[in-house]
């Protein structure tokens, strides 16, 4: 299993990119300008985790056999499979129909069955075997490798409360502060209602989970955007990922929400099952930059996101770096720096 890479030197990024002349006119989206695609998606519909159920829940003792708790349903499997089909239709000219090699895609997920299965389903429909890669005439599928980090080593996609001591300490420090306590005190009636109807004093965990999600959306983890940026920069330099055309990340709703919040385009909602964010790296000869899209199933296809401060649908790479570099962690070591907290 691979460990996450640290963020590239942003000063050096600006130095390199500053040597490239910038033209104010950006041509329309064209496959010829596309250099790299990142896709972060949420797993498909699933059964509830046992830990998420409450004492009076009428479904508390449901076994969900043969699927089990916290696993993909058939509807969830179909949704993830369709993501791959949508991406294949969108990027067939970029990826090529019969040109797949193992370095075409870098696919990663969190250490959960539902995200691993979701990633396999997306890969299955995105890269069906063609030409010499057909190994079984009755099976339109080929194995495609993917990677994941153990939860406590995953500083890109995992919940930071599980593996980032600094974030964990800051989180609980905030909840125990005057401002943090007000989050509970302002909802006393709701807490009493939950205690009464759930049949147990589970409000502390349930409500803390809600606040945890809100805090995570507001403040982290930011390592995913660091990796997107770092991998794009590495691709540009030509040092690595020379044959890589697409990065896939199979994760959770909070990953989608955090990324949207980080880009300042989040709106109050829970990213639905199978939602995904696309980040495209384009090279127009005189200028490189990103385009962002979000599929939340409120429109026919992924909506084009306009990132505040970027000046339109296209965000020049130099501008993107200047807008966001101050928010990025320099390395994973920051997670373990708890001095003075």
CSV table of C-alpha atoms in Angstrom, one decimal:
chain,number,residue,atom,x,y,z
A,1,UNK,CA,0.0,0.0,0.0
A,2,UNK,CA,1.2,3.4,-0.9
A,3,UNK,CA,1.6,6.2,1.6
A,4,UNK,CA,0.3,9.6,0.8
A,5,UNK,CA,2.7,12.1,-0.8
A,6,UNK,CA,3.4,15.4,0.8
A,7,UNK,CA,2.4,18.7,-0.8
A,8,UNK,CA,4.8,20.1,-3.4
A,9,UNK,CA,6.6,23.4,-2.7
A,10,UNK,CA,4.0,26.1,-3.7
A,11,UNK,CA,6.8,28.7,-4.0
A,12,UNK,CA,8.4,26.6,-6.7
A,13,UNK,CA,5.1,26.0,-8.4
A,14,UNK,CA,4.6,29.7,-8.7
A,15,UNK,CA,8.1,30.2,-9.9
A,16,UNK,CA,7.7,27.6,-12.7
A,17,UNK,CA,4.2,28.7,-13.7
A,18,UNK,CA,5.2,32.4,-13.6
A,19,UNK,CA,7.6,31.7,-16.4
A,20,UNK,CA,4.7,30.8,-18.6
A,21,UNK,CA,3.0,33.7,-20.3
A,22,UNK,CA,-0.7,34.1,-19.6
A,23,UNK,CA,-3.2,35.0,-22.3
A,24,UNK,CA,-6.5,36.5,-21.2
A,25,UNK,CA,-8.5,34.6,-23.7
A,26,UNK,CA,-9.3,31.0,-22.9
A,27,UNK,CA,-10.7,28.8,-25.7
A,28,UNK,CA,-13.7,26.5,-25.2
A,29,UNK,CA,-13.4,23.1,-23.6
A,30,UNK,CA,-11.7,20.7,-26.0
A,31,UNK,CA,-10.3,17.3,-25.5
A,32,UNK,CA,-7.0,18.4,-27.1
A,33,UNK,CA,-6.5,20.8,-24.1
A,34,UNK,CA,-7.3,18.1,-21.4
A,35,UNK,CA,-4.2,16.8,-19.6
A,36,UNK,CA,-5.6,15.1,-16.5
A,37,UNK,CA,-8.9,14.3,-14.7
A,38,UNK,CA,-9.6,13.8,-11.0
A,39,UNK,CA,-12.9,12.3,-9.9
A,40,UNK,CA,-13.9,12.2,-6.2
A,41,UNK,CA,-17.1,10.2,-5.7
A,42,UNK,CA,-19.3,9.0,-2.9
A,43,UNK,CA,-20.1,5.3,-2.5
A,44,UNK,CA,-23.5,4.0,-3.6
A,45,UNK,CA,-26.6,3.4,-1.5
A,46,UNK,CA,-26.0,1.2,1.5
A,47,UNK,CA,-27.6,-0.5,4.4
A,48,UNK,CA,-27.2,1.3,7.8
A,49,UNK,CA,-24.3,0.7,10.1
A,50,UNK,CA,-25.3,-1.1,13.3
A,51,UNK,CA,-23.7,1.7,15.3
A,52,UNK,CA,-26.0,4.3,13.6
A,53,UNK,CA,-29.2,2.6,14.9
A,54,UNK,CA,-31.0,3.5,18.1
A,55,UNK,CA,-32.7,1.4,20.8
A,56,UNK,CA,-36.3,2.1,19.6
A,57,UNK,CA,-35.5,1.8,15.9
A,58,UNK,CA,-38.1,-0.6,14.4
A,59,UNK,CA,-35.3,-1.9,12.1
A,60,UNK,CA,-32.7,-2.4,14.9
A,61,UNK,CA,-32.7,-6.2,14.7
A,62,UNK,CA,-32.9,-6.4,10.9
A,63,UNK,CA,-30.0,-8.4,9.6
A,64,UNK,CA,-30.0,-7.2,6.0
A,65,UNK,CA,-29.0,-10.7,5.1
A,66,UNK,CA,-27.2,-11.5,2.8
A,67,UNK,CA,-25.8,-8.0,2.4
A,68,UNK,CA,-25.1,-7.1,6.0
A,69,UNK,CA,-24.9,-3.8,7.8
A,70,UNK,CA,-23.0,-0.9,6.1
A,71,UNK,CA,-22.8,-2.6,2.7
A,72,UNK,CA,-23.8,-1.6,-0.8
A,73,UNK,CA,-27.4,-2.4,-1.9
A,74,UNK,CA,-28.1,-3.5,-5.4
A,75,UNK,CA,-29.4,0.0,-6.1
A,76,UNK,CA,-26.1,1.3,-4.9
A,77,UNK,CA,-24.1,-1.0,-7.1
A,78,UNK,CA,-26.1,0.1,-10.1
A,79,UNK,CA,-25.5,3.7,-9.3
A,80,UNK,CA,-21.7,3.3,-9.0
A,81,UNK,CA,-21.6,1.2,-12.2
A,82,UNK,CA,-23.5,4.0,-14.0
A,83,UNK,CA,-20.8,6.6,-12.8
A,84,UNK,CA,-18.2,4.6,-14.7
A,85,UNK,CA,-20.5,4.6,-17.8
A,86,UNK,CA,-21.1,8.4,-17.5
A,87,UNK,CA,-17.3,9.0,-17.2
A,88,UNK,CA,-16.6,6.7,-20.1
A,89,UNK,CA,-19.1,8.6,-22.3
A,90,UNK,CA,-17.7,11.9,-21.2
A,91,UNK,CA,-14.0,11.1,-21.6
A,92,UNK,CA,-13.9,8.3,-24.3
A,93,UNK,CA,-11.9,10.6,-26.7
A,94,UNK,CA,-9.5,11.5,-23.9
A,95,UNK,CA,-9.0,8.0,-22.4
A,96,UNK,CA,-9.2,6.1,-25.7
A,97,UNK,CA,-11.4,3.1,-26.4
A,98,UNK,CA,-8.7,0.5,-26.9
A,99,UNK,CA,-5.7,2.2,-25.4
A,100,UNK,CA,-6.0,1.2,-21.8
A,101,UNK,CA,-2.8,0.4,-19.9
A,102,UNK,CA,-2.4,-0.1,-16.2
A,103,UNK,CA,-0.9,3.4,-15.7
A,104,UNK,CA,-3.9,5.0,-17.4
A,105,UNK,CA,-5.7,5.2,-14.0
A,106,UNK,CA,-4.7,5.7,-10.4
A,107,UNK,CA,-7.6,4.5,-8.3
A,108,UNK,CA,-7.8,4.8,-4.5
A,109,UNK,CA,-10.5,4.4,-1.8
A,110,UNK,CA,-11.0,4.4,1.9
A,111,UNK,CA,-10.6,1.2,3.9
A,112,UNK,CA,-14.3,0.4,3.9
A,113,UNK,CA,-16.1,-2.4,2.0
A,114,UNK,CA,-18.6,-0.1,0.4
A,115,UNK,CA,-16.0,2.3,-1.0
A,116,UNK,CA,-13.8,-0.6,-2.3
A,117,UNK,CA,-16.8,-2.2,-4.0
A,118,UNK,CA,-17.9,1.2,-5.4
A,119,UNK,CA,-14.5,1.7,-6.9
A,120,UNK,CA,-14.5,-1.7,-8.5
A,121,UNK,CA,-17.9,-1.0,-10.1
A,122,UNK,CA,-16.8,2.3,-11.5
A,123,UNK,CA,-13.6,0.7,-12.9
A,124,UNK,CA,-15.6,-2.1,-14.4
A,125,UNK,CA,-17.8,0.2,-16.5
A,126,UNK,CA,-15.2,2.8,-17.2
A,127,UNK,CA,-12.6,0.4,-18.5
A,128,UNK,CA,-14.3,-2.6,-20.2
A,129,UNK,CA,-11.7,-4.8,-22.1
A,130,UNK,CA,-11.2,-4.1,-25.7
A,131,UNK,CA,-9.0,-5.6,-28.4
A,132,UNK,CA,-6.2,-7.8,-27.0
A,133,UNK,CA,-7.4,-7.2,-23.4
A,134,UNK,CA,-10.5,-9.3,-24.0
A,135,UNK,CA,-9.7,-12.5,-22.0
A,136,UNK,CA,-13.2,-14.0,-21.7
A,137,UNK,CA,-15.7,-13.5,-24.6
A,138,UNK,CA,-18.7,-13.9,-22.4
A,139,UNK,CA,-17.5,-11.4,-19.8
A,140,UNK,CA,-17.2,-7.7,-20.6
A,141,UNK,CA,-14.9,-7.0,-17.6
A,142,UNK,CA,-11.3,-6.9,-16.8
A,143,UNK,CA,-9.5,-6.6,-13.4
A,144,UNK,CA,-8.1,-3.2,-12.7
A,145,UNK,CA,-5.8,-2.7,-9.7
A,146,UNK,CA,-6.6,-0.1,-7.0
A,147,UNK,CA,-5.1,1.0,-3.7
A,148,UNK,CA,-6.1,2.1,-0.3
A,149,UNK,CA,-4.5,3.2,2.9
A,150,UNK,CA,-5.4,1.7,6.3
A,151,UNK,CA,-7.7,4.1,8.1
A,152,UNK,CA,-5.0,5.2,10.6
A,153,UNK,CA,-2.6,5.9,7.8
A,154,UNK,CA,-5.0,7.7,5.5
A,155,UNK,CA,-4.4,11.4,5.7
A,156,UNK,CA,-6.1,12.1,2.3
A,157,UNK,CA,-9.6,10.6,2.5
A,158,UNK,CA,-10.2,9.3,6.0
A,159,UNK,CA,-12.0,11.1,8.8
A,160,UNK,CA,-9.3,13.2,10.5
A,161,UNK,CA,-10.7,12.4,13.9
A,162,UNK,CA,-9.5,8.8,13.3
A,163,UNK,CA,-5.9,9.5,12.4
A,164,UNK,CA,-4.9,13.2,13.0
A,165,UNK,CA,-4.1,13.8,16.7
A,166,UNK,CA,-3.8,17.6,16.1
A,167,UNK,CA,-7.2,17.8,14.5
A,168,UNK,CA,-8.7,15.6,17.1
A,169,UNK,CA,-7.4,17.7,19.9
A,170,UNK,CA,-8.5,21.0,18.3
A,171,UNK,CA,-12.0,19.5,17.6
A,172,UNK,CA,-12.6,18.5,21.3
A,173,UNK,CA,-11.0,21.7,22.5
A,174,UNK,CA,-13.5,23.6,20.5
A,175,UNK,CA,-16.5,21.5,21.6
A,176,UNK,CA,-15.5,22.2,25.3
A,177,UNK,CA,-15.1,25.9,24.7
A,178,UNK,CA,-17.9,28.4,25.5
A,179,UNK,CA,-18.8,28.7,21.8
A,180,UNK,CA,-18.7,24.9,21.4
A,181,UNK,CA,-21.0,24.3,24.4
A,182,UNK,CA,-23.5,26.7,23.0
A,183,UNK,CA,-24.0,24.3,20.1
A,184,UNK,CA,-25.6,21.9,22.5
A,185,UNK,CA,-27.3,24.5,24.8
A,186,UNK,CA,-29.0,26.1,21.8
A,187,UNK,CA,-30.7,22.8,21.0
A,188,UNK,CA,-31.8,21.5,24.4
A,189,UNK,CA,-35.4,20.8,23.2
A,190,UNK,CA,-34.1,18.7,20.3
A,191,UNK,CA,-31.8,16.7,22.6
A,192,UNK,CA,-34.7,16.0,25.0
A,193,UNK,CA,-36.9,14.9,22.0
A,194,UNK,CA,-34.1,12.6,20.8
A,195,UNK,CA,-33.7,11.0,24.2
A,196,UNK,CA,-37.4,10.4,24.6
A,197,UNK,CA,-38.0,8.9,21.1
A,198,UNK,CA,-34.8,6.9,20.8
A,199,UNK,CA,-35.2,5.2,24.1
A,200,UNK,CA,-31.7,5.9,25.3
A,201,UNK,CA,-29.5,8.9,26.3
A,202,UNK,CA,-27.6,8.6,23.0
A,203,UNK,CA,-27.9,12.3,22.2
A,204,UNK,CA,-24.3,12.9,23.3
A,205,UNK,CA,-22.9,10.7,20.5
A,206,UNK,CA,-25.6,11.4,17.9
A,207,UNK,CA,-25.5,15.1,18.4
A,208,UNK,CA,-21.7,15.2,18.6
A,209,UNK,CA,-21.7,13.2,15.3
A,210,UNK,CA,-23.8,16.0,13.7
A,211,UNK,CA,-21.5,18.6,15.1
A,212,UNK,CA,-18.5,16.6,14.1
A,213,UNK,CA,-19.7,16.5,10.5
A,214,UNK,CA,-20.4,20.2,10.5
A,215,UNK,CA,-16.9,20.9,11.9
A,216,UNK,CA,-15.2,18.6,9.4
A,217,UNK,CA,-17.1,20.3,6.5
A,218,UNK,CA,-15.9,23.7,7.9
A,219,UNK,CA,-12.3,22.9,8.6
A,220,UNK,CA,-10.9,19.7,7.1
A,221,UNK,CA,-9.5,17.5,5.9
A,222,UNK,CA,-7.7,19.5,3.3
A,223,UNK,CA,-5.2,16.9,2.3
A,224,UNK,CA,-7.4,15.7,-0.6
A,225,UNK,CA,-7.1,19.1,-2.4
A,226,UNK,CA,-3.4,19.0,-1.7
A,227,UNK,CA,-3.1,15.7,-3.4
A,228,UNK,CA,-5.1,16.9,-6.4
A,229,UNK,CA,-2.9,19.9,-6.8
A,230,UNK,CA,0.3,18.0,-6.1
A,231,UNK,CA,-0.5,15.2,-8.6
A,232,UNK,CA,-1.5,17.8,-11.2
A,233,UNK,CA,1.8,19.6,-10.7
A,234,UNK,CA,3.8,16.3,-10.9
A,235,UNK,CA,2.0,15.5,-14.1
A,236,UNK,CA,2.9,18.9,-15.6
A,237,UNK,CA,6.6,18.5,-14.6
A,238,UNK,CA,6.6,15.1,-16.4
A,239,UNK,CA,8.5,13.5,-13.5
A,240,UNK,CA,5.8,10.9,-12.7
A,241,UNK,CA,2.3,9.9,-13.8
A,242,UNK,CA,3.4,10.3,-17.4
A,243,UNK,CA,0.8,7.8,-18.7
A,244,UNK,CA,-1.8,8.6,-16.1
A,245,UNK,CA,-4.9,10.3,-17.4
A,246,UNK,CA,-7.4,9.9,-14.6
A,247,UNK,CA,-7.3,9.7,-10.8
A,248,UNK,CA,-10.3,8.1,-9.1
A,249,UNK,CA,-11.2,8.5,-5.4
A,250,UNK,CA,-14.0,6.4,-3.8
A,251,UNK,CA,-14.9,8.0,-0.5
A,252,UNK,CA,-17.8,9.4,1.5
A,253,UNK,CA,-20.3,12.3,1.7
A,254,UNK,CA,-18.0,14.4,4.0
A,255,UNK,CA,-15.2,14.2,1.4
A,256,UNK,CA,-17.5,15.7,-1.2
A,257,UNK,CA,-18.8,18.3,1.3
A,258,UNK,CA,-15.3,19.3,2.5
A,259,UNK,CA,-14.0,19.7,-1.1
A,260,UNK,CA,-17.0,21.9,-2.0
A,261,UNK,CA,-16.6,23.9,1.2
A,262,UNK,CA,-12.9,24.3,0.5
A,263,UNK,CA,-13.6,25.7,-3.0
A,264,UNK,CA,-16.3,28.0,-1.5
A,265,UNK,CA,-19.1,26.5,-3.6
A,266,UNK,CA,-20.8,24.3,-0.9
A,267,UNK,CA,-24.5,24.8,-0.3
A,268,UNK,CA,-26.4,23.2,2.7
A,269,UNK,CA,-27.1,19.6,1.6
A,270,UNK,CA,-25.9,16.0,2.2
A,271,UNK,CA,-24.1,15.0,-1.0
A,272,UNK,CA,-26.2,12.1,-2.3
A,273,UNK,CA,-25.1,8.5,-2.9
A,274,UNK,CA,-23.0,8.4,-6.1
A,275,UNK,CA,-22.4,12.2,-6.2
A,276,UNK,CA,-19.1,13.2,-7.6
A,277,UNK,CA,-16.8,16.1,-8.2
A,278,UNK,CA,-14.6,16.3,-11.3
A,279,UNK,CA,-11.5,18.4,-11.5
A,280,UNK,CA,-10.1,18.8,-15.0
A,281,UNK,CA,-6.6,20.0,-15.7
A,282,UNK,CA,-6.4,21.9,-19.1
A,283,UNK,CA,-3.4,23.2,-21.1
A,284,UNK,CA,-4.3,25.9,-23.6
A,285,UNK,CA,-0.7,26.4,-24.7
A,286,UNK,CA,-0.1,29.7,-23.0
A,287,UNK,CA,-2.1,29.0,-19.8
A,288,UNK,CA,-2.9,26.0,-17.6
A,289,UNK,CA,-5.7,25.7,-15.2
A,290,UNK,CA,-8.6,23.8,-13.7
A,291,UNK,CA,-12.3,23.3,-14.5
A,292,UNK,CA,-14.6,22.0,-11.8
A,293,UNK,CA,-17.9,20.1,-12.1
A,294,UNK,CA,-20.3,18.6,-9.6
A,295,UNK,CA,-22.8,15.8,-10.2
A,296,UNK,CA,-25.5,16.0,-7.5
A,297,UNK,CA,-28.3,14.7,-9.8
A,298,UNK,CA,-30.3,17.9,-9.7
A,299,UNK,CA,-29.6,18.5,-13.4
A,300,UNK,CA,-29.1,16.2,-16.4
A,301,UNK,CA,-25.4,16.1,-16.1
A,302,UNK,CA,-22.5,17.5,-13.9
A,303,UNK,CA,-22.9,21.2,-13.3
A,304,UNK,CA,-20.0,23.5,-14.1
A,305,UNK,CA,-18.8,25.2,-10.9
A,306,UNK,CA,-17.6,28.7,-10.8
A,307,UNK,CA,-14.9,29.1,-8.1
A,308,UNK,CA,-15.0,32.5,-6.3
A,309,UNK,CA,-11.9,34.5,-7.2
A,310,UNK,CA,-11.2,32.5,-10.3
A,311,UNK,CA,-13.0,34.9,-12.7
A,312,UNK,CA,-15.2,32.3,-14.5
A,313,UNK,CA,-15.5,28.7,-15.3
A,314,UNK,CA,-11.8,28.3,-15.9
A,315,UNK,CA,-9.4,28.8,-13.0
A,316,UNK,CA,-5.8,29.6,-14.0
A,317,UNK,CA,-3.4,27.4,-12.1
A,318,UNK,CA,-1.4,30.4,-10.9
A,319,UNK,CA,-4.5,32.0,-9.6
A,320,UNK,CA,-5.7,28.8,-8.0
A,321,UNK,CA,-2.4,28.5,-6.1
A,322,UNK,CA,-2.5,32.0,-4.9
A,323,UNK,CA,-6.1,31.6,-3.7
A,324,UNK,CA,-5.7,28.4,-1.8
A,325,UNK,CA,-2.0,27.7,-0.9
A,326,UNK,CA,-2.3,29.3,2.5
A,327,UNK,CA,-5.0,26.8,3.5
A,328,UNK,CA,-3.0,23.7,2.5
A,329,UNK,CA,-1.0,21.6,5.0
A,330,UNK,CA,2.7,21.4,4.2
A,331,UNK,CA,2.9,17.7,5.1
A,332,UNK,CA,1.3,14.9,7.0
A,333,UNK,CA,3.6,15.8,10.0
A,334,UNK,CA,1.2,18.7,10.8
A,335,UNK,CA,-1.3,16.1,12.0
A,336,UNK,CA,1.1,15.0,14.8
A,337,UNK,CA,2.1,18.4,16.0
A,338,UNK,CA,0.1,18.9,19.2
A,339,UNK,CA,2.6,21.1,21.0
A,340,UNK,CA,0.9,24.0,22.8
A,341,UNK,CA,-2.6,22.7,22.3
